[in-house]
Coordinates of C-alpha atoms and ligand atoms in Angstrom, one line a residue:
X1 CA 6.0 -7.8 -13.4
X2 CA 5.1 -4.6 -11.0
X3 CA 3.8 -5.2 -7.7
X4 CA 2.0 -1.9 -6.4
X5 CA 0.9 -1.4 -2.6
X6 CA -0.4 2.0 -1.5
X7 CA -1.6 3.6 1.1
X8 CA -1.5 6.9 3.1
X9 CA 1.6 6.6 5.2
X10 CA 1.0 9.0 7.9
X11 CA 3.2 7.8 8.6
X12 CA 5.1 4.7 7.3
X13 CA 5.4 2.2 10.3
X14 CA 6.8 -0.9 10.5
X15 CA 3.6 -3.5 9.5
X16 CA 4.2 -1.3 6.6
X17 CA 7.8 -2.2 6.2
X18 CA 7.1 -5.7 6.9
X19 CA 4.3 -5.7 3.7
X20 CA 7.1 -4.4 1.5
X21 CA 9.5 -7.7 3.0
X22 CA 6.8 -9.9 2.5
X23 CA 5.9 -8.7 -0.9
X24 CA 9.6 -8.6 -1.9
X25 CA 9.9 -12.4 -1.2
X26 CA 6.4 -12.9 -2.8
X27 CA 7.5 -11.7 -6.5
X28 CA 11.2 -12.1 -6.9
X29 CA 12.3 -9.8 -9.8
X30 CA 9.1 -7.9 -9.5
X31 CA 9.3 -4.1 -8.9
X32 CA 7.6 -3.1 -6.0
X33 CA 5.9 0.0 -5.9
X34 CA 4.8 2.0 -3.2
X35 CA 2.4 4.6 -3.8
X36 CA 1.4 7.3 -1.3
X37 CA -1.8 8.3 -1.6
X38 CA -3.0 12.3 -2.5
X39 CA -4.4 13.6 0.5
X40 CA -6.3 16.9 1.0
X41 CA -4.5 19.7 2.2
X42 CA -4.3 21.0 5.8
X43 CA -5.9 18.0 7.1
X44 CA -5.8 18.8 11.2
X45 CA -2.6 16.8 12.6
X46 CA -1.6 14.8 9.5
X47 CA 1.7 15.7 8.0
X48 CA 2.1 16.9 4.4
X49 CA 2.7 15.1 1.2
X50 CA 6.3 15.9 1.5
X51 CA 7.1 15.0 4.5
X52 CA 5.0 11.2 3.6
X53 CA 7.2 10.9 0.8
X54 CA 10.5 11.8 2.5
X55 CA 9.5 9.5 5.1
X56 CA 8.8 6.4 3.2
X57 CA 11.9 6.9 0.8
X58 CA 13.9 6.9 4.2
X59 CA 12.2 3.6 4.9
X60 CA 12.8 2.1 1.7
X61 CA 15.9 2.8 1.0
X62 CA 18.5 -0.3 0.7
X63 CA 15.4 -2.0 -0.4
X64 CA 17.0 -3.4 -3.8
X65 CA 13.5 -4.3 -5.3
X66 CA 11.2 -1.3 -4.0
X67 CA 10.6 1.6 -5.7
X68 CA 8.5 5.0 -4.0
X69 CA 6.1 5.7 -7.1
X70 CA 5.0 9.7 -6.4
X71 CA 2.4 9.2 -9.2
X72 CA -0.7 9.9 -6.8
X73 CA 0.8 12.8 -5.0
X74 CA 1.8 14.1 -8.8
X75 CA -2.0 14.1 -9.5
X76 CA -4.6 16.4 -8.1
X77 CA -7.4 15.2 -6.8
X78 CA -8.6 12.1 -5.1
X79 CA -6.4 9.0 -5.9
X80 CA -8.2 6.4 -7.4
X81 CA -7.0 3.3 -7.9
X82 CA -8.4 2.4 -11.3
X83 CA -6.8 5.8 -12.7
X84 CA -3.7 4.2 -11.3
X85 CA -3.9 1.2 -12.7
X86 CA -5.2 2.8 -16.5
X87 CA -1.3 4.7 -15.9
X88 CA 1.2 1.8 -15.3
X89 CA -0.9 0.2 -18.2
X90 CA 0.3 3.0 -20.6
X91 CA 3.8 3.0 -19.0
X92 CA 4.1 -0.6 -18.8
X93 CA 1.7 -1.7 -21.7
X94 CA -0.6 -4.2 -22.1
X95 CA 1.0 -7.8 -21.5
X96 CA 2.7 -6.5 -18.4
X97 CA 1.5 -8.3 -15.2
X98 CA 1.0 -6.2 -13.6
X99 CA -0.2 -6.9 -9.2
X100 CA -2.3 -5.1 -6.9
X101 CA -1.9 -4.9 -3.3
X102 CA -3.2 -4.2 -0.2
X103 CA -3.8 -5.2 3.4
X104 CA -6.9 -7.2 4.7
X105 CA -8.7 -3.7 6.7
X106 CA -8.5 -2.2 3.1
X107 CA -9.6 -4.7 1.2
X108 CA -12.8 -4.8 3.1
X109 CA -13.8 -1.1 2.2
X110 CA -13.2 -2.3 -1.7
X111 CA -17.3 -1.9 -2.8
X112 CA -16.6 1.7 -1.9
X113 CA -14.0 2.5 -4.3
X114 CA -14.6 4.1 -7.6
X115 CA -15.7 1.3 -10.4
X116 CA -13.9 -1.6 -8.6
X117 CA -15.7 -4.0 -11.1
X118 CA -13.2 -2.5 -13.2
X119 CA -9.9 -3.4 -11.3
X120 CA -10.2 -7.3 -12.7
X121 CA -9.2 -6.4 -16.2
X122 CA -6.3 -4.0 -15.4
X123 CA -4.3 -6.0 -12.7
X124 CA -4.1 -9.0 -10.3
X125 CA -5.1 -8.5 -6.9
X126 CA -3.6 -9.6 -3.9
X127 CA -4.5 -9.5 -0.3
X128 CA -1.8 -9.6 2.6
X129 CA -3.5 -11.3 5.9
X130 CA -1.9 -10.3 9.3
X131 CA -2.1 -13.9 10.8
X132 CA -4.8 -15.9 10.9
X133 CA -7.4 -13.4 9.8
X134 CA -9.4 -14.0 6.5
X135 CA -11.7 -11.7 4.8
X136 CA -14.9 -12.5 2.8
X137 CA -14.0 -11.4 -0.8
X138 CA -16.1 -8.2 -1.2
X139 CA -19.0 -8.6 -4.1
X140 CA -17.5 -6.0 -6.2
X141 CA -14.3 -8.2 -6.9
X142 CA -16.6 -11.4 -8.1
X143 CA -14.4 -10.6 -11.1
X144 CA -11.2 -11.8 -10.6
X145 CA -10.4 -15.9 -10.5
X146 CA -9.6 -17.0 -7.0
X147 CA -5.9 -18.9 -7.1
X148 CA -3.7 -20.1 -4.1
X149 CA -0.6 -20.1 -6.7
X150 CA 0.9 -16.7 -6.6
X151 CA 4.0 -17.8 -9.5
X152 CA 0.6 -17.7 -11.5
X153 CA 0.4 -14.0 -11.8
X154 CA 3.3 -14.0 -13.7
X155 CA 2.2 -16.0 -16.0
X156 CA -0.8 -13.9 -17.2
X157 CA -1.5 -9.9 -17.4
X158 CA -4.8 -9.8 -14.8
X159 CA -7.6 -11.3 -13.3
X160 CA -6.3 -13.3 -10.6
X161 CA -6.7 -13.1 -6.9
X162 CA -4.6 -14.5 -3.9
X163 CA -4.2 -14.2 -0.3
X164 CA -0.4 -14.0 1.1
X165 CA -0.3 -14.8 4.8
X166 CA 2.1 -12.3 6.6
X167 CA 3.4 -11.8 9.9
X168 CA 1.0 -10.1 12.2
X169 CA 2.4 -6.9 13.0
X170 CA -0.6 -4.9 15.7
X171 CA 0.4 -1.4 14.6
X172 CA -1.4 1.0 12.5
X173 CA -0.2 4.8 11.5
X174 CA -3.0 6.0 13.8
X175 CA -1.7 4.2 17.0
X176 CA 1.7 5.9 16.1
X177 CA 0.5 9.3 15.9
X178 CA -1.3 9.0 19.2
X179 CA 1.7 7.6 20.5
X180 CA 3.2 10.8 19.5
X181 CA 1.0 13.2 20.7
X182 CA 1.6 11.1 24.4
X183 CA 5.2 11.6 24.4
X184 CA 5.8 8.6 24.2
X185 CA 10.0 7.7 22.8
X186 CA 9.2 4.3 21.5
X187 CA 7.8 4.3 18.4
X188 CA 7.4 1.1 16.0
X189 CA 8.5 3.1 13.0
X190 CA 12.1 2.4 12.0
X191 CA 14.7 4.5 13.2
X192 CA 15.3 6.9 10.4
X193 CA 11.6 7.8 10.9
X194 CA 11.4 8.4 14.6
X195 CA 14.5 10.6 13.7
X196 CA 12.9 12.7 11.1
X197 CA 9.5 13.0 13.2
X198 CA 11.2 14.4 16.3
X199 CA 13.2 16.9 13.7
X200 CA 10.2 18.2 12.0
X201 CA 8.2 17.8 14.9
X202 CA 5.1 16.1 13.4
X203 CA 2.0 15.0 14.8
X204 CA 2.4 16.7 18.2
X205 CA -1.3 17.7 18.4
X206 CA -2.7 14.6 16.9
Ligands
ATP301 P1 -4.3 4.6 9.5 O1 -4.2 4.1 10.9 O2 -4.0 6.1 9.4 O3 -5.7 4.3 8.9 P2 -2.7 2.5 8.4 O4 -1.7 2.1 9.4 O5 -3.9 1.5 8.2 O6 -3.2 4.0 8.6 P3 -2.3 3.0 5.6 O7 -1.3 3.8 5.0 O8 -3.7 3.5 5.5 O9 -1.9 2.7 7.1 O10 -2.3 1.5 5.0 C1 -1.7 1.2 3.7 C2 -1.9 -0.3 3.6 O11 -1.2 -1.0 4.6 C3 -3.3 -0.8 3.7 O12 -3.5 -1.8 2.7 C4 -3.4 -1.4 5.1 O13 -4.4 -2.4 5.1 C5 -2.0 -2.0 5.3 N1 -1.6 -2.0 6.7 C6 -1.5 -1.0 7.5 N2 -0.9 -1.4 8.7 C7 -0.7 -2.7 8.6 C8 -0.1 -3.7 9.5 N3 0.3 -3.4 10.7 N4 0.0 -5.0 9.0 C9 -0.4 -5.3 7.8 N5 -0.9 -4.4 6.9 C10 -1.1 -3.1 7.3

């Protein structure tokens, strides 16, 4: 079974880190992959796909069952899911289960993705809630068969959808990066990040 959460991580914070626990606990034996997402270059502020991968290999190392999957950031181009999904299929083949996820905010923006009709037949999908929130399952995802049993997604290869309830943790990448640019010491990144951010000095003019 491979779990796969991406995102931009811009940088990886700790609701991030706390997905990765959740999702860990979620899908025993599962590999969990987290994916950075290609970004254009020379975006104003933003660091650079290097230093987004260095960062979130910091944060997940002496994770036993995650794995930082470079496969967007080895692409050029936009990242789109699908694509991604069309890739583990060809690594993994076609009776992996294989489980995609992402948080509440994103899963909201879904109808704007590139053929998300699609998604159904390549993958489960599941949705992490911070707290007590719920989101309206987006039309484009009418798809997939609603289940409240996540063990099921190991059972099968795709088509299933699930909410996992996780702690709520108010911090986005954003509200770090305007930390930074106030000076602010405290950070609610781990420590290995808030290290590496101060070393290569990044976002200072966010
Ligand atoms: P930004 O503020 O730059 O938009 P972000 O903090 O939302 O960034 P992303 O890298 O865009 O981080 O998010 C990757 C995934 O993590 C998305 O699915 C998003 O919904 C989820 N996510 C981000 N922050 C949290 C959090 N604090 N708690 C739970 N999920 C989160």
């Amino acid at each position: 079974m491979q779990v796969l959460f991406g995102g931009t991580f811009d940088p990886v914070h700790d609701g991030h880190v706390m997905m990765v626990e959740s999702l860990m606990r979620a899908f025993p034996n599962a590999t969990v992959h987290v994916i950075p997402n290609h970004q254009p270059p020379h975006r104003a502020s933003m660091a650079s796909s290097e230093h987004r991968l260095a960062m979130l290999k910091a944060a997940m190392d002496g994770m036993s069952q995650a794995v930082v999957n470079a496969i967007e950031l080895d692409r050029s181009g936009p990242s789109y899911t699908v694509d991604t999904l069309r890739a583990f299929r060809e690594q993994f083949g076609t009776e992996e289960s294989l489980v995609f996820c992402l948080g509440a905010d994103a899963a909201r923006a879904v109808d704007q993705w590139c053929r998300p009709e699609l998604l159904a037949e390549l993958s489960h999908l599941c949705i992490l809630n911070r707290a007590d929130q719920r989101v309206e399952i987006p039309q484009s995802l009418s798809a997939y068969r609603w289940t409240d049993e996540l063990c099921e997604m190991r059972e099968i290869r795709c088509g299933l959808l699930a909410f996992l309830d996780t702690p709520n943790v108010p911090v986005s990448s954003t509200g770090v990066r305007e930390l930074i640019a106030k000076d602010e010491s405290r950070l609610p990144v781990p420590p290995k990040i808030a290290d590496y951010i101060r070393q290569h000095r990044l976002y200072q003019d966010a």
